[in-house]
PDB file of C-alpha atoms in Angstrom:
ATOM      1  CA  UNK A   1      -7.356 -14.186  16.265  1.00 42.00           C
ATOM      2  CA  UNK A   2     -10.527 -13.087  17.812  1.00 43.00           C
ATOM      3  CA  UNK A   3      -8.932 -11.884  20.828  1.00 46.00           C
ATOM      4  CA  UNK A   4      -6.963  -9.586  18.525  1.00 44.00           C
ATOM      5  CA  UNK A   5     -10.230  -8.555  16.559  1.00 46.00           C
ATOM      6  CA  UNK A   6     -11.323  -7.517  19.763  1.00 49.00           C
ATOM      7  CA  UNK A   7      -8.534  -5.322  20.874  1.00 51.00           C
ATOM      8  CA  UNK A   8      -8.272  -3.552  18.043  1.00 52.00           C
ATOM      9  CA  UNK A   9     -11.720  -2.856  17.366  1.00 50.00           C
ATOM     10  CA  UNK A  10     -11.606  -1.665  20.926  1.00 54.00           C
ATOM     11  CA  UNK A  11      -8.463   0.549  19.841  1.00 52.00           C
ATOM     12  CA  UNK A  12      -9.769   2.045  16.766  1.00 51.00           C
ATOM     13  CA  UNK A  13     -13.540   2.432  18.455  1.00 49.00           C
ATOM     14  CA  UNK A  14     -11.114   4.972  21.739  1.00 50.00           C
ATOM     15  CA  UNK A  15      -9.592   7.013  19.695  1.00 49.00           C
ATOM     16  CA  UNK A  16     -11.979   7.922  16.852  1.00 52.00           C
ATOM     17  CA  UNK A  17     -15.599   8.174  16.496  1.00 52.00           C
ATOM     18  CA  UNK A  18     -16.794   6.278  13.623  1.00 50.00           C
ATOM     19  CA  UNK A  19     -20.072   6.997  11.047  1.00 50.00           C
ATOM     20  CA  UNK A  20     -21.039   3.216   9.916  1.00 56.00           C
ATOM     21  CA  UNK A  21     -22.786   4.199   7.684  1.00 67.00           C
ATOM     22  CA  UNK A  22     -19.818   5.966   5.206  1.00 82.00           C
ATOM     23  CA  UNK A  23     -18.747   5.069   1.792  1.00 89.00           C
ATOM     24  CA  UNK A  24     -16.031   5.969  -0.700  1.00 90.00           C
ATOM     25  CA  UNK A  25     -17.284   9.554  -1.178  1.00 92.00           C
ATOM     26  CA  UNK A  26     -16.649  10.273   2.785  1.00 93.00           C
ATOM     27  CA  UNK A  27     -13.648   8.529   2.641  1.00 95.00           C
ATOM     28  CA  UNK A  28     -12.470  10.924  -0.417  1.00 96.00           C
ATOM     29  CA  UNK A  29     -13.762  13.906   1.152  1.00 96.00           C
ATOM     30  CA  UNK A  30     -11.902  13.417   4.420  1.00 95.00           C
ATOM     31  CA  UNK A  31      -8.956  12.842   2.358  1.00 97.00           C
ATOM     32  CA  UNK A  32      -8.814  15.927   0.676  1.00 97.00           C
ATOM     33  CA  UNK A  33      -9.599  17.697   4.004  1.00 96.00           C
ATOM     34  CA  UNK A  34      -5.924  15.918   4.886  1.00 95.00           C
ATOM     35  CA  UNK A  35      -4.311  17.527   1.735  1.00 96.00           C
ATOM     36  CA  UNK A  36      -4.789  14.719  -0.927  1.00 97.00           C
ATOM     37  CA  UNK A  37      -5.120  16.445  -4.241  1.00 96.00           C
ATOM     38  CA  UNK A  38      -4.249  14.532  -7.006  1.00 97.00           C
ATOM     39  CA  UNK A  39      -7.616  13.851  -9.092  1.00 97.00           C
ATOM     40  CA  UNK A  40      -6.602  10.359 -10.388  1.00 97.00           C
ATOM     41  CA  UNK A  41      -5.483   9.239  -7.134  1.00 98.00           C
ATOM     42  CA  UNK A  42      -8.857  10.071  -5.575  1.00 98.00           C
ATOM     43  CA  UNK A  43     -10.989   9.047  -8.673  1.00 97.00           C
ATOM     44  CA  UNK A  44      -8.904   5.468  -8.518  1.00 97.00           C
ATOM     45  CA  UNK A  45     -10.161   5.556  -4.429  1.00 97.00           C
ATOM     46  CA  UNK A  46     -13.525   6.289  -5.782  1.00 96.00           C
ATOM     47  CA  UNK A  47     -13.782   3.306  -7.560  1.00 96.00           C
ATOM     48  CA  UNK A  48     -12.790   0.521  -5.451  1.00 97.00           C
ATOM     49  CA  UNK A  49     -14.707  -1.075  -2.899  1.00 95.00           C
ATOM     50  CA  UNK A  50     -12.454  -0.931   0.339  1.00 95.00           C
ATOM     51  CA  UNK A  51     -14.799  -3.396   1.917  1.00 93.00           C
ATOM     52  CA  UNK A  52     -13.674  -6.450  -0.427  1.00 94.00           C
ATOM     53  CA  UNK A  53     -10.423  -6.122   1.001  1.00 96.00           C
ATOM     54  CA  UNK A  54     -11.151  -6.363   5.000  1.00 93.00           C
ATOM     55  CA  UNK A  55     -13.031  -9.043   7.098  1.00 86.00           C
ATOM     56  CA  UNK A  56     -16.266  -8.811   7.929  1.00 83.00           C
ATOM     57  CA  UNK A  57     -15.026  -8.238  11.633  1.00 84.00           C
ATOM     58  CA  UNK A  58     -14.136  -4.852  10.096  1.00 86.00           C
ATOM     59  CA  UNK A  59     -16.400  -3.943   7.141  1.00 85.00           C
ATOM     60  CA  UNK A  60     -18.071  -0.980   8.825  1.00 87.00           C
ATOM     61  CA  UNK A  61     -14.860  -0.086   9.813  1.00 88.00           C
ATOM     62  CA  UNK A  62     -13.508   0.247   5.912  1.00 90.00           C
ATOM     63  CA  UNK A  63     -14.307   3.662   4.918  1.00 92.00           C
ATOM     64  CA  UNK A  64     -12.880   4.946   7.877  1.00 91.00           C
ATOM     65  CA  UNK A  65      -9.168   6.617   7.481  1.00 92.00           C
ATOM     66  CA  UNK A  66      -7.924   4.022   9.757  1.00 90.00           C
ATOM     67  CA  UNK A  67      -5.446   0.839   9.199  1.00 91.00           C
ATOM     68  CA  UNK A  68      -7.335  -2.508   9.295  1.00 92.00           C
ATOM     69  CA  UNK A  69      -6.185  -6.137  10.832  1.00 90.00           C
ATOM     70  CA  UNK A  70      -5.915  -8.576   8.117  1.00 92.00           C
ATOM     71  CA  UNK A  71      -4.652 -12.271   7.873  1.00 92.00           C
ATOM     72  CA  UNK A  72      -1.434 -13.295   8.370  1.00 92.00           C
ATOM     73  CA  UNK A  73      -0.459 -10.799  11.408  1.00 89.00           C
ATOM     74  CA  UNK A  74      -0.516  -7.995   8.833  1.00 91.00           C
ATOM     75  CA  UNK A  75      -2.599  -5.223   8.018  1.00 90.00           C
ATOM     76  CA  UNK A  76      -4.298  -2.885   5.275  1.00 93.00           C
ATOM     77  CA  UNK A  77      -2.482   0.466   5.513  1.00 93.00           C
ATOM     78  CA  UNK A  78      -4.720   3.696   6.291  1.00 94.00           C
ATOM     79  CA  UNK A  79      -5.742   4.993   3.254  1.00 96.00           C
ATOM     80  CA  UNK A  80      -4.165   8.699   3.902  1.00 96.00           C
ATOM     81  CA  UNK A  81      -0.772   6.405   3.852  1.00 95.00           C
ATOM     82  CA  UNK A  82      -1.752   4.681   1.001  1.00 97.00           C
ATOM     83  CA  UNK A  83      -2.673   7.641  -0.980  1.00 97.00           C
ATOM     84  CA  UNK A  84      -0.033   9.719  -0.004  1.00 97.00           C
ATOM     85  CA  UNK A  85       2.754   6.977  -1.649  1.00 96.00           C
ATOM     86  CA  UNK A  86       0.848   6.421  -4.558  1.00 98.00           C
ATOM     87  CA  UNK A  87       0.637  10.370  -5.414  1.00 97.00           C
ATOM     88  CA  UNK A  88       4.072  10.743  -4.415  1.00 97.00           C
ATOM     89  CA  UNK A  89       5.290   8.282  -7.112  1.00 97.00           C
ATOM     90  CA  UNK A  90       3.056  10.466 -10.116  1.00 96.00           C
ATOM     91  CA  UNK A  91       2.554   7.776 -12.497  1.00 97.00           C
ATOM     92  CA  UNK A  92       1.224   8.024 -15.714  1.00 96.00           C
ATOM     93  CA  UNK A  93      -0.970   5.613 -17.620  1.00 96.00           C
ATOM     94  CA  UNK A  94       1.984   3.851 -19.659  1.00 97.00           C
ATOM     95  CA  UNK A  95       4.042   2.865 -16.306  1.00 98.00           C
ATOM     96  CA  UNK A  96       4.792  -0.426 -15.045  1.00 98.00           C
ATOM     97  CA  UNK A  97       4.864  -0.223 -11.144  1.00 98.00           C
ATOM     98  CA  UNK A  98       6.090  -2.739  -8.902  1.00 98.00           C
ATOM     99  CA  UNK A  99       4.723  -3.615  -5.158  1.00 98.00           C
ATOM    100  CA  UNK A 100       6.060  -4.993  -2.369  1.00 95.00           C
ATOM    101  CA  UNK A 101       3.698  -6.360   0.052  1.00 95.00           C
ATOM    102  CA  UNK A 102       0.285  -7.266  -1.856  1.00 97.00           C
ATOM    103  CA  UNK A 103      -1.776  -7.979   1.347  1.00 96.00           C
ATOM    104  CA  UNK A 104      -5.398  -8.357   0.429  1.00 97.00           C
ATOM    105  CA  UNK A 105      -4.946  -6.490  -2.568  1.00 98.00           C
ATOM    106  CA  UNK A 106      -6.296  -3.021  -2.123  1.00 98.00           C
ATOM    107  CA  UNK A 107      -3.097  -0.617  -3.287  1.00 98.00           C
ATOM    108  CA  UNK A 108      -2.893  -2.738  -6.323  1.00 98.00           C
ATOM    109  CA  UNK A 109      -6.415  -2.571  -6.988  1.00 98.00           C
ATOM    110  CA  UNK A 110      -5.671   1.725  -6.620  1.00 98.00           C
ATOM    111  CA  UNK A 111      -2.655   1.472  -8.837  1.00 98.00           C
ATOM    112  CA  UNK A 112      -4.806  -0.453 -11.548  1.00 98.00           C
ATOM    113  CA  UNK A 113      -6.496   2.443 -12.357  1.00 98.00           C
ATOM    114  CA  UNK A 114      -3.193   4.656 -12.481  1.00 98.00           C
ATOM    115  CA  UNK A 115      -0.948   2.695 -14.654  1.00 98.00           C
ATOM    116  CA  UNK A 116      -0.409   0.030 -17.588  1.00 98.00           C
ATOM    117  CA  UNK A 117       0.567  -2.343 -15.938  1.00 98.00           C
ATOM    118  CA  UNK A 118       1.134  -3.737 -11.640  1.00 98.00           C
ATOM    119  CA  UNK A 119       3.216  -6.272 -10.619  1.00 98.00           C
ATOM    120  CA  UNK A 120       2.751  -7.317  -6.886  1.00 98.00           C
ATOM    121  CA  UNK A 121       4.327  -9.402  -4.802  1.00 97.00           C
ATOM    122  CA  UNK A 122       3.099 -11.457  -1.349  1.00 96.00           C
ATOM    123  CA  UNK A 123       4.898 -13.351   1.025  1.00 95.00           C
ATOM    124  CA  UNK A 124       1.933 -15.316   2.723  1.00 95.00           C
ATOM    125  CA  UNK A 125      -0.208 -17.620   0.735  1.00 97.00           C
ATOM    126  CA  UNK A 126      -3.310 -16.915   2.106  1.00 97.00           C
ATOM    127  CA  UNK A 127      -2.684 -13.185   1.486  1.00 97.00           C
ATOM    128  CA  UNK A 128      -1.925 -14.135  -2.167  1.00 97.00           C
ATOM    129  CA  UNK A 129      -4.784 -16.063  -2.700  1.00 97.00           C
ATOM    130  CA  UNK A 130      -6.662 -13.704  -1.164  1.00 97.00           C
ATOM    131  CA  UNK A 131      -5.888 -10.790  -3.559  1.00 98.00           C
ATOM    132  CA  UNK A 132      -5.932 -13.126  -6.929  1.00 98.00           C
ATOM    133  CA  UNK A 133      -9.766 -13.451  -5.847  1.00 97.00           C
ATOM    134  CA  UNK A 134     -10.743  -9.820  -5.052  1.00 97.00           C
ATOM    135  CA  UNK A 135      -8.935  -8.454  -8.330  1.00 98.00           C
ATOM    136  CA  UNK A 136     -10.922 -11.198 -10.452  1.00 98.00           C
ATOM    137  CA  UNK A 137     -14.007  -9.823  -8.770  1.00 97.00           C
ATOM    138  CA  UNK A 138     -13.155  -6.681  -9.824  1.00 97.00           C
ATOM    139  CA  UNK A 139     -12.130  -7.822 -13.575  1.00 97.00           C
ATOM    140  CA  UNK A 140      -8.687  -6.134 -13.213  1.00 98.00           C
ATOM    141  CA  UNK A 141      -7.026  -7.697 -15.958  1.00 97.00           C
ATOM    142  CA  UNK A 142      -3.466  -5.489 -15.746  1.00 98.00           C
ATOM    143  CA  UNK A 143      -2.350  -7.191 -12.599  1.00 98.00           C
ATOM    144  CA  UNK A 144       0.372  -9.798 -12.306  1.00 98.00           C
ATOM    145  CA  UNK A 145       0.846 -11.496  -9.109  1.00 98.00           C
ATOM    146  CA  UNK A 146       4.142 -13.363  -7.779  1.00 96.00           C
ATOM    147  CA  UNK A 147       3.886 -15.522  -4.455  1.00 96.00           C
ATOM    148  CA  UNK A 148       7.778 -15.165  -2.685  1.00 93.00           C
ATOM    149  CA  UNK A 149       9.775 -12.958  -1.302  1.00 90.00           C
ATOM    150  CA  UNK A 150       9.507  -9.147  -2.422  1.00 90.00           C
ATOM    151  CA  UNK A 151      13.811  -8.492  -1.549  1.00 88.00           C
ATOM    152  CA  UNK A 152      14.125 -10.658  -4.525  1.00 86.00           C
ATOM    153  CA  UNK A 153      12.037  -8.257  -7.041  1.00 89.00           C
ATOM    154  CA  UNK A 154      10.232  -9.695  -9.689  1.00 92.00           C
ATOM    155  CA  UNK A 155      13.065 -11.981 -10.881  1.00 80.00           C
ATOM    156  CA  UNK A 156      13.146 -11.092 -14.923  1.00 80.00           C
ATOM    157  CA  UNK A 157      14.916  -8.534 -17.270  1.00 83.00           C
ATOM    158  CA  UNK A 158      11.240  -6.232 -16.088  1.00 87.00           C
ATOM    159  CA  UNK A 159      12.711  -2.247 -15.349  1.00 94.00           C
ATOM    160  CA  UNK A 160       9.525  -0.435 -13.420  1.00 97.00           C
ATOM    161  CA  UNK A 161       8.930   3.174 -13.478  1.00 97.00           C
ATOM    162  CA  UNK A 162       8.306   2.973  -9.746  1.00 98.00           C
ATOM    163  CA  UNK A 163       8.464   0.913  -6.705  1.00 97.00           C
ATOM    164  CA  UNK A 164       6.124   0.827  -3.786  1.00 97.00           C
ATOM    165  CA  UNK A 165       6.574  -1.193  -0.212  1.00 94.00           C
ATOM    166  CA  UNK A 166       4.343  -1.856   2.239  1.00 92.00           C
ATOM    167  CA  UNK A 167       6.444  -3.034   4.718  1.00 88.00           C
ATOM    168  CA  UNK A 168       8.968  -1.228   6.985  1.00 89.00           C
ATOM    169  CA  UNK A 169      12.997  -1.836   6.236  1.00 89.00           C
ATOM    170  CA  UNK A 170      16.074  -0.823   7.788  1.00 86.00           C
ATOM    171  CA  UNK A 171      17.821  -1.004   4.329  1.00 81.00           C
ATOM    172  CA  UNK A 172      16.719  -1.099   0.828  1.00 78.00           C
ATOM    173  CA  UNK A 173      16.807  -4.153  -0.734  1.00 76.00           C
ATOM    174  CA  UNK A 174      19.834  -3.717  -3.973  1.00 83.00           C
ATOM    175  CA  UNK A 175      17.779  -5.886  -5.934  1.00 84.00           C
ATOM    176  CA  UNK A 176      15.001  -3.364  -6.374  1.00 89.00           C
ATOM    177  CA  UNK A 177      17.191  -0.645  -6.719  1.00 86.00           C
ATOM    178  CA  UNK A 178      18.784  -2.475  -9.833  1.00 88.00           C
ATOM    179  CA  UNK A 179      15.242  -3.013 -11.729  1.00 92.00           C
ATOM    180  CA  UNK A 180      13.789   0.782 -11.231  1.00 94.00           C
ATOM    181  CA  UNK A 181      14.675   2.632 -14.360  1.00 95.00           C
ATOM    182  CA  UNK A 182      16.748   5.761 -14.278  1.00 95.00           C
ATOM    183  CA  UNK A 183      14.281   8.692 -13.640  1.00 95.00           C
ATOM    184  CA  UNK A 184      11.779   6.028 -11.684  1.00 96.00           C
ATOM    185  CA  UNK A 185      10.883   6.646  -8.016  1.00 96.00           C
ATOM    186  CA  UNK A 186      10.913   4.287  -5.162  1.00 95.00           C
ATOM    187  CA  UNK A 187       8.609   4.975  -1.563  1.00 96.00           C
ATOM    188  CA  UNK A 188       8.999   2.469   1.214  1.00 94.00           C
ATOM    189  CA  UNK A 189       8.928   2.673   4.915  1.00 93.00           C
ATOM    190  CA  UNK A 190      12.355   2.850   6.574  1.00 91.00           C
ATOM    191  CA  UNK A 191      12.922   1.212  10.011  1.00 91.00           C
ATOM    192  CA  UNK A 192      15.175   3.373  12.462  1.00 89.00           C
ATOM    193  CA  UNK A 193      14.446   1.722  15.922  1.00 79.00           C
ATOM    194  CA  UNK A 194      11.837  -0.832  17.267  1.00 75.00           C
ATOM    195  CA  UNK A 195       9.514   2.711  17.358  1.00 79.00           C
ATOM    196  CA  UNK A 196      10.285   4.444  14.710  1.00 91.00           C
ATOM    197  CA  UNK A 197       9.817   4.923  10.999  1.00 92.00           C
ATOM    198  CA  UNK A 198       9.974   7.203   8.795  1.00 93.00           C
ATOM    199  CA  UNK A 199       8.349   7.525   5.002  1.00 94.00           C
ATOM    200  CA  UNK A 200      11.569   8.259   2.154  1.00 94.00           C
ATOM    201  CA  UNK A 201      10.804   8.652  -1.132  1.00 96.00           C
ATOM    202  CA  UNK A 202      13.801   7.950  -3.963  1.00 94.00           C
ATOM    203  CA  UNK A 203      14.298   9.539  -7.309  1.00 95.00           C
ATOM    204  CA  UNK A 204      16.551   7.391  -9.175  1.00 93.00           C
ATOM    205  CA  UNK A 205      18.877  10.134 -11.463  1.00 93.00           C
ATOM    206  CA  UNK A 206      21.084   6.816 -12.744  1.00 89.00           C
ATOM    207  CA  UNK A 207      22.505   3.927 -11.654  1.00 84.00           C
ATOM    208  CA  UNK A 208      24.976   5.727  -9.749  1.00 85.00           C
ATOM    209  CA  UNK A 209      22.640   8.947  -7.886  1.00 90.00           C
ATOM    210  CA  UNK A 210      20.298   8.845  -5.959  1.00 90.00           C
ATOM    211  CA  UNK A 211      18.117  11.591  -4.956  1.00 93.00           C
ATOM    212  CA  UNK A 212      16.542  11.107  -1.356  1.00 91.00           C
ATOM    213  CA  UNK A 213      13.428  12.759   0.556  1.00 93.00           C
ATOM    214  CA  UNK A 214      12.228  12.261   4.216  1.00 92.00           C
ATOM    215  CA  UNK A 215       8.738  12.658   4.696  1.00 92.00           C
ATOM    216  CA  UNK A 216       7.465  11.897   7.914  1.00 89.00           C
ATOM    217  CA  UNK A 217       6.435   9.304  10.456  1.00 87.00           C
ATOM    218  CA  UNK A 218       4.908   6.376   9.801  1.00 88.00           C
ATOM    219  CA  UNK A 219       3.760   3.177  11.452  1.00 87.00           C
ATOM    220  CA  UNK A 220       4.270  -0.610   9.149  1.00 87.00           C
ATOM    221  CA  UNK A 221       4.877  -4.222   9.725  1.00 87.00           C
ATOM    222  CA  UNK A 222       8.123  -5.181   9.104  1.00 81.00           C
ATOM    223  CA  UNK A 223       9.243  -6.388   5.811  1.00 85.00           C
ATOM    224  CA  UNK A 224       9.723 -10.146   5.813  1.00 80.00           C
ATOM    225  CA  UNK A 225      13.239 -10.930   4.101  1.00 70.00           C
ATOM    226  CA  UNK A 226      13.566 -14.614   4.433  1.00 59.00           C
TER     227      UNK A 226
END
């Protein structure tokens, strides 16, 4: 692991040059400079301490726009990424949105702000635990986590107004498709070779058409289906 912590900080030190000293207003004001608009988006950014939600290897790393190692083998997604799903979806305060892919916890923590209520899902224990502490630090109440497998959904008679996964798939799991309501949208990470992804946001018109946009490249683990 530290052999990794020092590659990547090597990485990320190469090919950007980093302010240490930045917070979340840098890290809103650079994304805006990249096109990020939406107020509430940005205001929910504003709020949230990035730095719970990396290792201390990285902390002066966290207000950069730049992914972050985590546990696990898996990684906090750059927040342009992260920001650009979450606007894409336009929720409103009385939506229930599902996750895929909890990690540490920072999206959810962002989508707290947005809607009524988040249901997450994590794979990895650790990664689970993890984010049940830094949303209790926090005192976000309208969070429900699930440890398992995200394919599976959230397992109950819940519909969601949108669906977001962190993780990159080669084809969407039917399971989610069936618990989005009609109208909801769906943004995920879509595997087409070993080097390429691509970002595809789904409006769901009803249970029998879909509408499908292909937004551009992108660069995610892969999501774990067993």
């Amino acid at each position: 692991m530290m052999n990794l912590i020092k590659e990547f900080q090597k990485k990320i030190i190469q090919n950007q040059k980093f302010i240490f000293n930045k917070n979340n207003y840098d890290l809103v004001i650079e994304l805006k400079k990249r096109g990020i608009t939406n107020n509430s988006v940005l205001n929910a950014i504003n709020k949230v301490p990035r730095e719970l939600f990396v290792s201390e290897n990285f902390a002066k790393f966290c207000y950069e726009n730049a992914p972050l190692p985590v546990a696990c083998g898996q990684t906090i997604s750059q927040p342009y990424v992260v920001a650009f799903m979450i606007d894409c979806l336009k929720l409103e305060n009385t939506d229930k949105v599902l996750e895929i892919g909890t990690g540490t916890g920072y999206q959810a923590a962002l989508l707290a702000h947005l809607c009524m209520h988040v249901y997450t899902i994590e794979i990895f224990s650790k990664l689970y635990n993890q984010a049940k502490i830094n949303h209790n630090k926090l005192k976000l109440t309208n969070i429900s986590h699930m440890f398992g497998n995200g394919v599976n959904g959230w397992n109950t008679s819940v519909l969601f107004d949108a669906i977001i996964i962190s993780a990159a798939t080669e084809s969407f799991p039917i399971k989610l498709l069936q618990s989005l309501k009609n109208g909801g949208k769906i943004i995920f990470p879509k595997k087409y070779s070993m080097e390429e992804q691509k970002l595809i946001l789904i409006n769901k018109i009803n249970e029998t058409k879909y509408k499908h946009e292909t937004l551009f490249d992108v660069r995610f683990v892969p999501l774990l289906e067993t």
